[in-house]
Tab-separated table of C-alpha atoms and ligand atoms in Angstrom:
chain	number	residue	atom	x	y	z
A	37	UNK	CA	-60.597	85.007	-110.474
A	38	UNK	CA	-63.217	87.082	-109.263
A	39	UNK	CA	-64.916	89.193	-107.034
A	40	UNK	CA	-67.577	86.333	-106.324
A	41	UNK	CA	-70.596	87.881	-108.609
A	42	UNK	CA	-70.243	85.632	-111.009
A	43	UNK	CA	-71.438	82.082	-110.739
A	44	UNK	CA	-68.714	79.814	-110.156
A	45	UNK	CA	-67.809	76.546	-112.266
A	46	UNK	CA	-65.528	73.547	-111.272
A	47	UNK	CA	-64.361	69.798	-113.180
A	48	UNK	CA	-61.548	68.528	-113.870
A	49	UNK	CA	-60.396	65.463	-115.852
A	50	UNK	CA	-58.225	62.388	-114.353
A	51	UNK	CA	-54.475	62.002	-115.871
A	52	UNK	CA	-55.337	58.410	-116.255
A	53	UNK	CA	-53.568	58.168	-120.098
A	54	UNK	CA	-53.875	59.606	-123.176
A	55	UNK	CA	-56.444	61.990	-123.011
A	56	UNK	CA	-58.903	61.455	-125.858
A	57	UNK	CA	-61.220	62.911	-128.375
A	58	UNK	CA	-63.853	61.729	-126.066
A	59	UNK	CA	-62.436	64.322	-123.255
A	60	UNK	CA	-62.152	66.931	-125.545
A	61	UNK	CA	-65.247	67.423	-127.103
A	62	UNK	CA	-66.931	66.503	-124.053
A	63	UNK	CA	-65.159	68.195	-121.625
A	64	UNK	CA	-62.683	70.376	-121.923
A	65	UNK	CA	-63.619	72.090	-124.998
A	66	UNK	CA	-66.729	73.302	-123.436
A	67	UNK	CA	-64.876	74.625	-120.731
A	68	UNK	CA	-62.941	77.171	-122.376
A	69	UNK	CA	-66.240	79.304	-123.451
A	70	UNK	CA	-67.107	79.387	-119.886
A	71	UNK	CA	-63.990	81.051	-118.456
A	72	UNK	CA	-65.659	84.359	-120.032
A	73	UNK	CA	-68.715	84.089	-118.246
A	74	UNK	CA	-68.119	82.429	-114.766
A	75	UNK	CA	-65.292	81.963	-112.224
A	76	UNK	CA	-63.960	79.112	-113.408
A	77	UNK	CA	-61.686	76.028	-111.688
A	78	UNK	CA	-59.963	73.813	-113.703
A	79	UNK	CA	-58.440	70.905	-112.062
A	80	UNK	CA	-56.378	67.913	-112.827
A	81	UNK	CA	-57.903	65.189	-110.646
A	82	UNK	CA	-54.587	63.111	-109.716
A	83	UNK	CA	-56.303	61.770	-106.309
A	84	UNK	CA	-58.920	60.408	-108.511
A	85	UNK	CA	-56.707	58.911	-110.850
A	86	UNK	CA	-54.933	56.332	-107.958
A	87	UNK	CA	-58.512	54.594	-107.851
A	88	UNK	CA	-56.728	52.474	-110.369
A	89	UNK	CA	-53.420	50.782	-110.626
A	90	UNK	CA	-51.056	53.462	-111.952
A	91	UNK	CA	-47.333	53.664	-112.362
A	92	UNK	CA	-45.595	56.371	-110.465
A	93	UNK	CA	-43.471	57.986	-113.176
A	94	UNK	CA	-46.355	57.276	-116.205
A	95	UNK	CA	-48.611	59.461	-113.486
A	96	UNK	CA	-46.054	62.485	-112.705
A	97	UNK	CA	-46.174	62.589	-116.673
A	98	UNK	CA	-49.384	62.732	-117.593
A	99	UNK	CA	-50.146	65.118	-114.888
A	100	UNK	CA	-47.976	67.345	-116.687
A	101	UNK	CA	-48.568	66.370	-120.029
A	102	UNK	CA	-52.709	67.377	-119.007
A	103	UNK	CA	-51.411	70.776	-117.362
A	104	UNK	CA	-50.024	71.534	-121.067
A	105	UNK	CA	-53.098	70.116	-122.792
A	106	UNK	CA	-55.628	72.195	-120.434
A	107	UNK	CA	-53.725	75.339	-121.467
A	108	UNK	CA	-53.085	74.129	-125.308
A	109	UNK	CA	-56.878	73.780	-125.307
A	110	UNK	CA	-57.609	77.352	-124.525
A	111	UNK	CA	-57.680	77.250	-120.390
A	112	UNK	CA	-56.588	80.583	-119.614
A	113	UNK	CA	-54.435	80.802	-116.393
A	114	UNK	CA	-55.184	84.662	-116.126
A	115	UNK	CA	-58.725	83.784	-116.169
A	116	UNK	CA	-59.674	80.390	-114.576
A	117	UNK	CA	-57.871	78.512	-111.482
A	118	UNK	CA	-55.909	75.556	-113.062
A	119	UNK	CA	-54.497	73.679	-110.524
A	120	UNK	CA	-53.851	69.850	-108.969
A	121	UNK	CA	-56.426	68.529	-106.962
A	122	UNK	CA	-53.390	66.571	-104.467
A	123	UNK	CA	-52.082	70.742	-104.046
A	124	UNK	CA	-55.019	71.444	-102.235
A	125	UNK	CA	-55.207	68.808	-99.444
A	126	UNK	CA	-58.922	70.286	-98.387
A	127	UNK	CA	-59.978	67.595	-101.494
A	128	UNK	CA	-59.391	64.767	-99.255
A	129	UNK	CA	-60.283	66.106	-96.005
A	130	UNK	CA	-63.727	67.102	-96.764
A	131	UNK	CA	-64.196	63.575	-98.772
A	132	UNK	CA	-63.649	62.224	-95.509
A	133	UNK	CA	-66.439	63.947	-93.856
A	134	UNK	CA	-68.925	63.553	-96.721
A	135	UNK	CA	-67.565	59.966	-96.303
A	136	UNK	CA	-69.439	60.187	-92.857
A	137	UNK	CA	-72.771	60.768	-94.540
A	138	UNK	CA	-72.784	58.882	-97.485
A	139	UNK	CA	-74.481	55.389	-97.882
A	140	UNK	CA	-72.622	52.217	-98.768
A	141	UNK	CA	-75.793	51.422	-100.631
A	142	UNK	CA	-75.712	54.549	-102.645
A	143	UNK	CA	-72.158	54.079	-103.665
A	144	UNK	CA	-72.595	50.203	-104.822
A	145	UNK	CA	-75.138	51.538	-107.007
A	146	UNK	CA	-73.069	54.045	-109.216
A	147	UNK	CA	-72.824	52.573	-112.554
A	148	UNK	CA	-68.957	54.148	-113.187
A	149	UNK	CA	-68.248	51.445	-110.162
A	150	UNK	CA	-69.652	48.589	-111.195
A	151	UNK	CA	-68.228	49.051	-114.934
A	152	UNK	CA	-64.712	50.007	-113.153
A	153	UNK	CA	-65.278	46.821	-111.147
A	154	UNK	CA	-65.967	44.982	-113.857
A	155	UNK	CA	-62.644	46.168	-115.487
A	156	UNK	CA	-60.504	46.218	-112.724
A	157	UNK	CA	-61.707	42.751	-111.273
A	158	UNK	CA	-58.576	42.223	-109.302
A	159	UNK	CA	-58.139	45.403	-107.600
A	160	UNK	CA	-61.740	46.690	-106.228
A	161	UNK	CA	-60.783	49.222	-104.028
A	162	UNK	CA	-62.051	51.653	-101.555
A	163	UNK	CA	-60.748	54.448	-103.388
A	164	UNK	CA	-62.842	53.229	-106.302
A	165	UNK	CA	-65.782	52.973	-104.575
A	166	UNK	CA	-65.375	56.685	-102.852
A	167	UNK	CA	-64.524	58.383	-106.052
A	168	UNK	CA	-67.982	60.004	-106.202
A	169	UNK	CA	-67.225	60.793	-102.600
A	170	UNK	CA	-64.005	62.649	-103.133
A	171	UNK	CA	-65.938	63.944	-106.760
A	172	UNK	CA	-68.629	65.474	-104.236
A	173	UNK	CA	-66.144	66.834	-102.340
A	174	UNK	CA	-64.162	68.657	-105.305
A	175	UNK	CA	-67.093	70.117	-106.152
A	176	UNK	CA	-68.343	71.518	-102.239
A	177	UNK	CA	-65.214	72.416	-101.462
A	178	UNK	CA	-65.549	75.463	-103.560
A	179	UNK	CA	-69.582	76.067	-103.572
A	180	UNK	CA	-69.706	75.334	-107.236
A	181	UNK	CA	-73.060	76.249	-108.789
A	182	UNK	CA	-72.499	74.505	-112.596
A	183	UNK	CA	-70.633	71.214	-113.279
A	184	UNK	CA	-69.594	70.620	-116.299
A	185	UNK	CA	-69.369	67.166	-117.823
A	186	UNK	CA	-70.233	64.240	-120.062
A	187	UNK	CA	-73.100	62.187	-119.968
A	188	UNK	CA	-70.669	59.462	-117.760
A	189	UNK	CA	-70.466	61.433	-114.974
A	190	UNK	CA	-74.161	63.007	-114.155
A	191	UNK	CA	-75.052	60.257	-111.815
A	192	UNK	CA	-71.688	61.312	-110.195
A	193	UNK	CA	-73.239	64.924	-109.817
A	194	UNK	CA	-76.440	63.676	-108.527
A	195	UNK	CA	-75.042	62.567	-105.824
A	196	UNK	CA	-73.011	65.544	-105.124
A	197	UNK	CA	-76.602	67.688	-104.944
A	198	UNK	CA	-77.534	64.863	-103.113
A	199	UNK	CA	-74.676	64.733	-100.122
A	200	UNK	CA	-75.140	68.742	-100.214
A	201	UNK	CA	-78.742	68.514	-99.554
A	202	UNK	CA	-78.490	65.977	-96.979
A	203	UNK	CA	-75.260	67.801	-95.254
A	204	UNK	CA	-77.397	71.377	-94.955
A	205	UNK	CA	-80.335	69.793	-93.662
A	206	UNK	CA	-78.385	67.686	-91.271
A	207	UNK	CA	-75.706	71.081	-90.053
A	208	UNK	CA	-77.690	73.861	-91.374
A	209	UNK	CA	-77.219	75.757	-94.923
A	210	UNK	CA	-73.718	75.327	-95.738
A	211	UNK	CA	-73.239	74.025	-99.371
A	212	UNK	CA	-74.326	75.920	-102.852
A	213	UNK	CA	-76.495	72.502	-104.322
A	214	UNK	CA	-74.781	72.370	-107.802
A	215	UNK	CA	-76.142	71.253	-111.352
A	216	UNK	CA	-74.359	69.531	-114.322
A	217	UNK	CA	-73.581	71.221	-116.893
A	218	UNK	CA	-73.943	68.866	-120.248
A	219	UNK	CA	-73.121	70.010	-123.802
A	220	UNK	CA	-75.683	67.888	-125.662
A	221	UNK	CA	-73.839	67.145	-128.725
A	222	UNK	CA	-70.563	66.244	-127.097
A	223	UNK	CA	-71.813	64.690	-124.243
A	224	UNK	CA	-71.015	61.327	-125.437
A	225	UNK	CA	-68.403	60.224	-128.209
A	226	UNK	CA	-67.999	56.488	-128.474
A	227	UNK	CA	-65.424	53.974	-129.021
A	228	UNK	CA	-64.741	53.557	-132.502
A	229	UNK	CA	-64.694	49.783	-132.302
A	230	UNK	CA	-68.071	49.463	-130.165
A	231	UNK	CA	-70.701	52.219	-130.580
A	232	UNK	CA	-72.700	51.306	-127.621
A	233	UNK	CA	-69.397	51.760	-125.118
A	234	UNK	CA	-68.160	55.466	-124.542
A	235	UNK	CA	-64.876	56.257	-125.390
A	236	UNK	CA	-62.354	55.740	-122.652
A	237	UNK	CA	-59.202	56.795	-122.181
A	238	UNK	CA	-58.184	53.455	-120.298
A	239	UNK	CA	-59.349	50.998	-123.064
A	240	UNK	CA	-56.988	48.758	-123.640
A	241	UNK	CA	-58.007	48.536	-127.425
A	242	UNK	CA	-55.525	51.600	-128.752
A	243	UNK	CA	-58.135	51.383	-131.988
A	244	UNK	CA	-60.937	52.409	-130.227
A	245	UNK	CA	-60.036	56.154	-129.287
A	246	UNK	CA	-58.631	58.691	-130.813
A	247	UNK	CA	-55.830	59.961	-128.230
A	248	UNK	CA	-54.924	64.295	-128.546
A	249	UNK	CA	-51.412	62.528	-128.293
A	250	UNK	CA	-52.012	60.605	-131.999
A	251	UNK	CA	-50.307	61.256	-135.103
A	252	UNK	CA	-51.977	62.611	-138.074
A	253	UNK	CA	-51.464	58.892	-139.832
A	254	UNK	CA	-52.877	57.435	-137.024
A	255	UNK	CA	-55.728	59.341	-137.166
A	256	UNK	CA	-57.118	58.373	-140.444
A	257	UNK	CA	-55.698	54.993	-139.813
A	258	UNK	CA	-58.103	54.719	-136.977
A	259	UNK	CA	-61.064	56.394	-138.560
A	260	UNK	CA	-60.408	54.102	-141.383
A	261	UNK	CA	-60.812	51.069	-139.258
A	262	UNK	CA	-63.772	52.457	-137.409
A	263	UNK	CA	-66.664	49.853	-137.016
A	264	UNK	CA	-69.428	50.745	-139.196
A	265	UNK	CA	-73.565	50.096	-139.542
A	266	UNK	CA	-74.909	47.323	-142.269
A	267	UNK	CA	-75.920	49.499	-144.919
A	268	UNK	CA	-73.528	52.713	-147.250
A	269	UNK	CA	-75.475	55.352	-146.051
A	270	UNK	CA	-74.245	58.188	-144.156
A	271	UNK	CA	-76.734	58.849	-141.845
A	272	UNK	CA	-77.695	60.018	-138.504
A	273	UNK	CA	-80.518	57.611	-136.646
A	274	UNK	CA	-80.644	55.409	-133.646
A	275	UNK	CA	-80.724	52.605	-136.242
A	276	UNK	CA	-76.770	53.720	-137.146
A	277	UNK	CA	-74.926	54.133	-133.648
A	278	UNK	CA	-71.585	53.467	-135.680
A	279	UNK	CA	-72.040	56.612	-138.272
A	280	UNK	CA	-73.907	58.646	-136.075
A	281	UNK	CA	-70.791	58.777	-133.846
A	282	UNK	CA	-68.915	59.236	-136.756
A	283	UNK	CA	-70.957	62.048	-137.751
A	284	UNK	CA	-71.481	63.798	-134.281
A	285	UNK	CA	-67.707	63.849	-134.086
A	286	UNK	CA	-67.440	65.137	-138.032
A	287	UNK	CA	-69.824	68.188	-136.833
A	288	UNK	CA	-68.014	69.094	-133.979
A	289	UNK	CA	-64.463	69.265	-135.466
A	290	UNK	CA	-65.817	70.961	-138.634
A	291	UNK	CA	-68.517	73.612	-137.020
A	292	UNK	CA	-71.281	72.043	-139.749
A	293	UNK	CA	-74.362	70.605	-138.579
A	294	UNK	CA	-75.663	66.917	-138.935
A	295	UNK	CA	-77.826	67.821	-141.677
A	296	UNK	CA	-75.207	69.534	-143.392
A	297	UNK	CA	-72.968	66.862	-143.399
A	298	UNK	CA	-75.595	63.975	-144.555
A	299	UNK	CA	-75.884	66.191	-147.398
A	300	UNK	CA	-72.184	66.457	-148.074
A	301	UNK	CA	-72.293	62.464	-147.942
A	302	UNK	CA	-75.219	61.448	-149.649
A	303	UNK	CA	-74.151	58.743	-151.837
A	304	UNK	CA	-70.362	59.316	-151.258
A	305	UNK	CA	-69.760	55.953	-149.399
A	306	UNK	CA	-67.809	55.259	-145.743
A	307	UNK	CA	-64.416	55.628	-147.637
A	308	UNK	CA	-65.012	59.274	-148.258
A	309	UNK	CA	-66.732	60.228	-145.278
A	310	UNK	CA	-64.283	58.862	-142.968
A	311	UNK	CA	-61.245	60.674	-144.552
A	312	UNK	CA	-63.474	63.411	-144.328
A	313	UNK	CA	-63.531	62.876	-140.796
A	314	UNK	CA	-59.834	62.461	-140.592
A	315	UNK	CA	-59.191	65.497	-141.907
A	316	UNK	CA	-61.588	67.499	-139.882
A	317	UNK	CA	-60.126	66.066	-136.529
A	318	UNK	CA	-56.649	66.463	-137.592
A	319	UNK	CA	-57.381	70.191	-138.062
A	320	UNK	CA	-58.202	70.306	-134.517
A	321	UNK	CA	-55.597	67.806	-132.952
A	322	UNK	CA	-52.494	69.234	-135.034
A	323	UNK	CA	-52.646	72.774	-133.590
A	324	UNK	CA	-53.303	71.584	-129.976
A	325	UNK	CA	-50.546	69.500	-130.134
A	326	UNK	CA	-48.052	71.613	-130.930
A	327	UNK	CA	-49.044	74.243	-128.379
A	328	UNK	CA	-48.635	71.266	-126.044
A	329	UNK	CA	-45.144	70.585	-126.384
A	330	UNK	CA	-44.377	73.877	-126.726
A	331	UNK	CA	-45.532	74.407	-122.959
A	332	UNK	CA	-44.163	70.997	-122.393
A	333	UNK	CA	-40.869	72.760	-122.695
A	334	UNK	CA	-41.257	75.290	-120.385
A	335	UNK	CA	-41.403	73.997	-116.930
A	336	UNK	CA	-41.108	77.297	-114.956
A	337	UNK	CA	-44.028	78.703	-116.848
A	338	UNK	CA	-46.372	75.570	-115.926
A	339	UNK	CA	-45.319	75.120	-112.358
A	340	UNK	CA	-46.010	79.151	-111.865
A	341	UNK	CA	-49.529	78.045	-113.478
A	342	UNK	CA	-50.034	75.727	-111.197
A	343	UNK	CA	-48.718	77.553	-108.069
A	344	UNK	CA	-50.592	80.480	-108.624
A	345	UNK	CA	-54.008	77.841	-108.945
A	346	UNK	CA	-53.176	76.033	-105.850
A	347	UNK	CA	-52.947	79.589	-104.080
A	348	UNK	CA	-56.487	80.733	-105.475
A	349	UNK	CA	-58.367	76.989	-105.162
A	350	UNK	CA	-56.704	77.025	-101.514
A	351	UNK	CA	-57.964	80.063	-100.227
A	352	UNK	CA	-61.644	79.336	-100.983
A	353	UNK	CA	-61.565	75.636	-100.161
A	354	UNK	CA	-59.675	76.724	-96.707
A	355	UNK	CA	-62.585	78.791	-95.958
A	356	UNK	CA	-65.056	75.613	-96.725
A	357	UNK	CA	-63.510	73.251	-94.960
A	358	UNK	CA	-63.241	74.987	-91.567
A	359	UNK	CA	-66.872	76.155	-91.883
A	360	UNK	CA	-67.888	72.433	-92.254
A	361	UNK	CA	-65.439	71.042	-89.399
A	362	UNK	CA	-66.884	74.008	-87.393
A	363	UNK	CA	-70.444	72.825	-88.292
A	364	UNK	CA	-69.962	68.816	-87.533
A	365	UNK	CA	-68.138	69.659	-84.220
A	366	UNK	CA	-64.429	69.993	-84.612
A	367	UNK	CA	-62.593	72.057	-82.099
A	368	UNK	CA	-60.226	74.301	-84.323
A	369	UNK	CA	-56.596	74.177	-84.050
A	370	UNK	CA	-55.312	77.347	-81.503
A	371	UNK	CA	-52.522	78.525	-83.713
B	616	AQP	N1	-66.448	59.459	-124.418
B	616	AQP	C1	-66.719	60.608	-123.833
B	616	AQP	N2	-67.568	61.474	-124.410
B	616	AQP	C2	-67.846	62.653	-123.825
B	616	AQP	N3	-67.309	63.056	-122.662
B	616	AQP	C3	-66.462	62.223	-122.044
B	616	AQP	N4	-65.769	62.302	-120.896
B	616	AQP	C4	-65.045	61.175	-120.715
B	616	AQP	N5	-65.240	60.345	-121.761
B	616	AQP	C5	-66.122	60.962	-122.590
B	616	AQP	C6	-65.799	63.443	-120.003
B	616	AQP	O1	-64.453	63.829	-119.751
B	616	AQP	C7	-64.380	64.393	-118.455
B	616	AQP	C8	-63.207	63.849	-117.716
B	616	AQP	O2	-63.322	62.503	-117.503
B	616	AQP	P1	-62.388	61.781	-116.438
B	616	AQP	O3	-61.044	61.585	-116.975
B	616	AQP	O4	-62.434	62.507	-115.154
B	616	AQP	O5	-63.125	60.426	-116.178
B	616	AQP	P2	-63.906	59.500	-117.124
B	616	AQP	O6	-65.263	60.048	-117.393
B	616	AQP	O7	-63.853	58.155	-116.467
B	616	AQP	O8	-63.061	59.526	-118.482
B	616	AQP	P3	-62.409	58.314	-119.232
B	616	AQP	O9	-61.761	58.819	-120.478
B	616	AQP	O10	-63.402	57.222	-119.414
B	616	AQP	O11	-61.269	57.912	-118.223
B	616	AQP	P4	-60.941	56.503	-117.628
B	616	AQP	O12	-60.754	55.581	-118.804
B	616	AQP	O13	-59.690	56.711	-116.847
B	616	AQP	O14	-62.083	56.100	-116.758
B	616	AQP	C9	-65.695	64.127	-117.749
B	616	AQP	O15	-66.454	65.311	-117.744
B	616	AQP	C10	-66.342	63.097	-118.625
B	616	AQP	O16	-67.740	63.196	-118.585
C-alpha cells in the first residue's frame, strides 16, 4: 500500500459461481496493470453476493476459490489490498447511512435490479434492491478516485458519484467523487448462446459462458456450439453481434487486433475460427488454473493474504466511517 500519493483504485467481483471469461477480461484482468500505478483494493464482495439465494457451504467455497483466482490472475498481495468485503464491517455500516440519503425512486430505476428481479422473481429482496447502496458504500469507504468495471455496472457508479455529491453538499466535503474506469474492448463479453445478453456468471444455461473453472474440452466444446450470425463470414460489425463477440474475445486472449484476425479468417469458415478461438482462450485459462489450485492448497498462505488485506482496508475505512458518523451527528463511543 502506499503513502497516499498515488490515486487510489477499488472493485471487487461477487463469489456468486463460476467466475467467467466475462469477469476476466472485463474485470479482473484490467486490474492487475493497475496495481503498478495506483493504490489498489481488491475485494471479494461476499455481502453482495447474499442479494441472491446462495447455499452456505457453495459460498464459503467460492469465496475461497475467488481469493485463489484473484491471485492466479496476477493480484499481487505485496502490492494491492485483497481482502473480504464481510472482514471489514465499515461496508455495511456506511451502506446504512448512504441508505439514509438515497431515493427509493433512484434504486427502482437501476437496470441490474429490474433484470435481477426479473430473474429472481420469487425472492425480490431488500438486499437486492440496496446493492448499489452497499456498492456506493465499498467504494466511499475508502475515497476511491477510479472504479474499475464492465459496462454492467457504470450506472452502479453513477450513483456512487451521485450519493457522494449529494452527501458533501448535504455534511460538507467529505467523499473523493469517483469515476469508472472501463476497458473498452473488454467491457462487455456476451453469452455465447444470446449475443444481445452479457455473460453472467449465474446463467443457468452452463453453454452460454465460458467458466475459468472449465476444462480444456469444454472449452472448444462450448465455442463450438456458440450461436452464430446468418452468413460464413468472419467479421466484426453491428450487423454480426454473434462473431463480433467471438472475435473481441479471440483478440483479447491472443494480443492481435480485430483487423488482424478478420484477415487471419477471411474465407476460413466458423469451424476454423472457433477452434481458433478455443485455442487462444485455453492458453489463457490453462495457466490460471493451475496457479489456482496450487494456492487452493495452501490455506495458511491465503488466509495471511487475506488477514493482512482486512488490516490495511480496515484502517482506512475506520477512519471514513467515523468522519461520516461524526459529520451526520453520532456521538462517538468513549472507549
Ligand atoms: N460479461 C461481462 N463482460 C465484461 N465484464 C463483465 N463483468 C461481469 N460480467 C461481464 C464485470 O465483472 C465485474 C464483477 O462482476 P460481479 O460479479 O460483481 O457482478 P456482475 O456484474 O453481476 O457479474 P455477473 O457475472 O453477471 O454475476 P452475477 O451472474 O452473479 O450477477 C464487474 O466489474 C462487472 O462489470
Amino acid at each position: 500500500m502506499d503513502d497516499g500519493s498515488k490515486k487510489r483504485v477499488f472493485s471487487g467481483v461477487q463469489p456468486t459461481g463460476k467466475v467467467t471469461l466475462g469477469n476476466y477480461l472485463g474485470a479482473i484482468k484490467n486490474w492487475t496493470p493497475l496495481q503498478e500505478q495506483y493504490e489498489c483494493l481488491f475485494c471479494v464482495v461476499d455481502l453482495h453476493s447474499l442479494t441472491v439465494t446462495q447455499v452456505p457451504a457453495e459460498l464459503r467455497k467460492n469465496t475461497m476459490d475467488l481469493v485463489a483466482l484473484y491471485i492466479a490472475c496476477g493480484l499481487d498481495p505485496n502490492k494491492s489490498a485483497l481482502f473480504i468485503q464481510s472482514h471489514v464491517h465499515e461496508h455495511a455500516e456506511l451502506a446504512w447511512i448512504l441508505d439514509t440519503i438515497a431515493y427509493v425512486g433512484e434504486l427502482n430505476r437501476m437496470t441490474q435490479f429490474k433484470d435481477k428481479s426479473r430473474k429472481h422473481a420469487d425472492n425480490i429482496n431488500m438486499g437486492l434492491m440496496n446493492y448499489p447502496v452497499l456498492m456506493a458504500s465499498d467504494i466511499l469507504l475508502y475515497n476511491a478516485d477510479l472504479i474499475p468495471v464492465g459496462k454492467d455496472q457504470v450506472q452502479h457508479v453513477e450513483l456512487t458519484r451521485d450519493l457522494a455529491q449529494r452527501f458533501n453538499a448535504r455534511y460538507s466535503d467529505t467523499f473523493v467523487v469517483p469515476e469508472a474506469l472501463l476497458n473498452k474492448a473488454g467491457q462487455s463479453i456476451k453469452s455465447l448462446q444470446d449475443p444481445t445478453a452479457k455473460m453472467s456468471k449465474s446463467d443457468p444455461n452452463d453453454n452460454a459462458i465460458i467458466s475459468l473453472t472449465d476444462d480444456a474440452d469444454t472449452i472448444r466444446r462450448k465455442l463450438r456450439r456458440a450461436v452464430t450470425d446468418s452468413d460464413t463470414c468472419v467479421r466484426h460489425g453491428a450487423d454480426k453481434p454473434a462473431i463480433s463477440n467471438l472475435l473481441n474475445v479471440y483478440s483479447l486472449c491472443s494480443g492481435l487486433s480485430i483487423a488482424d484476425a478478420e484477415k487471419i479468417f477471411e474465407g476460413k469458415g466458423y469451424g476454423v475460427f472457433k477452434d481458433a478461438v478455443a485455442d487462444a482462450v485455453i492458453s489463457v485459462v490453462s495457466p490460471i488454473q493451475e496457479e489456482q489450485k496450487r494456492l487452493l492448497a495452501d490455506k495458511a498462505y491465503l488466509e495471511g493474504v487475506l488477514k493482512q488485506g482486512a488490516e490495511q482496508a480496515e484502517s482506512i475505512a475506520r477512519k471514513t466511517l467515523s468522519k461520516v458518523y461524526r459529520k451526520v451527528g453520532l456521538i462517538p463511543r468513549i472507549r
